[in-house]
Short mmCIF file of C-alpha atoms in Angstrom, two decimals:
data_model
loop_
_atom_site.label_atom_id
_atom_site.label_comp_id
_atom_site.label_asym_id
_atom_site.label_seq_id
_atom_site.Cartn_x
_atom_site.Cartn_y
_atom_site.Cartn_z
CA UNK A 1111 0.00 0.00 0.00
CA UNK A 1112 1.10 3.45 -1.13
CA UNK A 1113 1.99 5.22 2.57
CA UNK A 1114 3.62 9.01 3.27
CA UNK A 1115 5.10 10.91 6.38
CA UNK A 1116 3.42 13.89 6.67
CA UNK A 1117 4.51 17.18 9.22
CA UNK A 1118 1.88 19.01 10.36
CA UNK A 1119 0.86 22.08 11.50
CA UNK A 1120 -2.38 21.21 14.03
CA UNK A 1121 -4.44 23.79 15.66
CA UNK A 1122 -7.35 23.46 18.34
CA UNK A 1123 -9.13 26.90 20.36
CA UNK A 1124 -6.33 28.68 21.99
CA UNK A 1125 -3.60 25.63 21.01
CA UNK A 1126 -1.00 25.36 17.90
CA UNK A 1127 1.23 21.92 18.08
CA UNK A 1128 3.40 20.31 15.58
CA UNK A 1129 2.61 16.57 14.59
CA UNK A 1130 4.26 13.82 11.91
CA UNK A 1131 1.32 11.54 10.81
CA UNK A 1132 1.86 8.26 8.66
CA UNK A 1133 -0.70 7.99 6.04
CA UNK A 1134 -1.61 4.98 4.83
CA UNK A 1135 -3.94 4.14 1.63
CA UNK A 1136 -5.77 0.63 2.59
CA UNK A 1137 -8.18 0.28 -0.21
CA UNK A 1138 -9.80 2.82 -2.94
CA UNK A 1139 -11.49 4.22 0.18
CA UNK A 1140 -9.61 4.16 3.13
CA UNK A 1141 -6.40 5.79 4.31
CA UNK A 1142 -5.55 5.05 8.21
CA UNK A 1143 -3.64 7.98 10.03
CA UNK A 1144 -1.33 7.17 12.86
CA UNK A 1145 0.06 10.31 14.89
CA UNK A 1146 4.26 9.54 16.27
CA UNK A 1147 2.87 12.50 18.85
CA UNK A 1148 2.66 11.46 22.38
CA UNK A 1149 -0.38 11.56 24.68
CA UNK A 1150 0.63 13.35 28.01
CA UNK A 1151 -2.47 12.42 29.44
CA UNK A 1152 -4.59 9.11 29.43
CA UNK A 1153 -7.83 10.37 29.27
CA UNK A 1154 -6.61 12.94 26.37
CA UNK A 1155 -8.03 11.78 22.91
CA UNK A 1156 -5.53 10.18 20.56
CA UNK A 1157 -4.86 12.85 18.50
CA UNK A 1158 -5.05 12.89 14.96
CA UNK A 1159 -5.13 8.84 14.42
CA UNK A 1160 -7.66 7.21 12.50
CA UNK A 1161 -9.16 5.03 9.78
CA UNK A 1162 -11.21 7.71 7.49
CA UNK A 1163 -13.34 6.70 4.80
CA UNK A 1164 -14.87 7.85 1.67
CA UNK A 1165 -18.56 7.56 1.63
CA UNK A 1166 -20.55 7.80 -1.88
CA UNK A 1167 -23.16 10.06 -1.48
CA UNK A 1168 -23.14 12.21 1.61
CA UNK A 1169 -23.43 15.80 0.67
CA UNK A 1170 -20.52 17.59 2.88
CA UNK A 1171 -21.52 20.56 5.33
#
């Protein structure tokens, strides 16, 4: 499977943080992200990592 290393620039409210993703194409219509950036906290969400999928016919916002 094609995959990439990717730096990022992330932003949240109030917070701007650097982050190197691995993308990954599974299929036609997956790619799975995977963020090398540590979780300080437990109960913080993992970040950027993923599976994200195309979907044939939903209208975006």
């Amino acid at each position: 499977s094609p995959s990439w290393a990717v730096t990022a620039i992330c932003q949240e409210p109030g917070y701007v943080f650097p982050d190197v993703l691995s993308v990954t194409q599974m299929n036609a219509s997956q790619i799975d992200l995977v963020s090398v950036r540590p979780v300080d906290d437990e109960s913080e969400a993992s970040g950027n990592s993923g599976s994200y999928y195309l979907c044939e016919g939903v209208a975006l916002p």
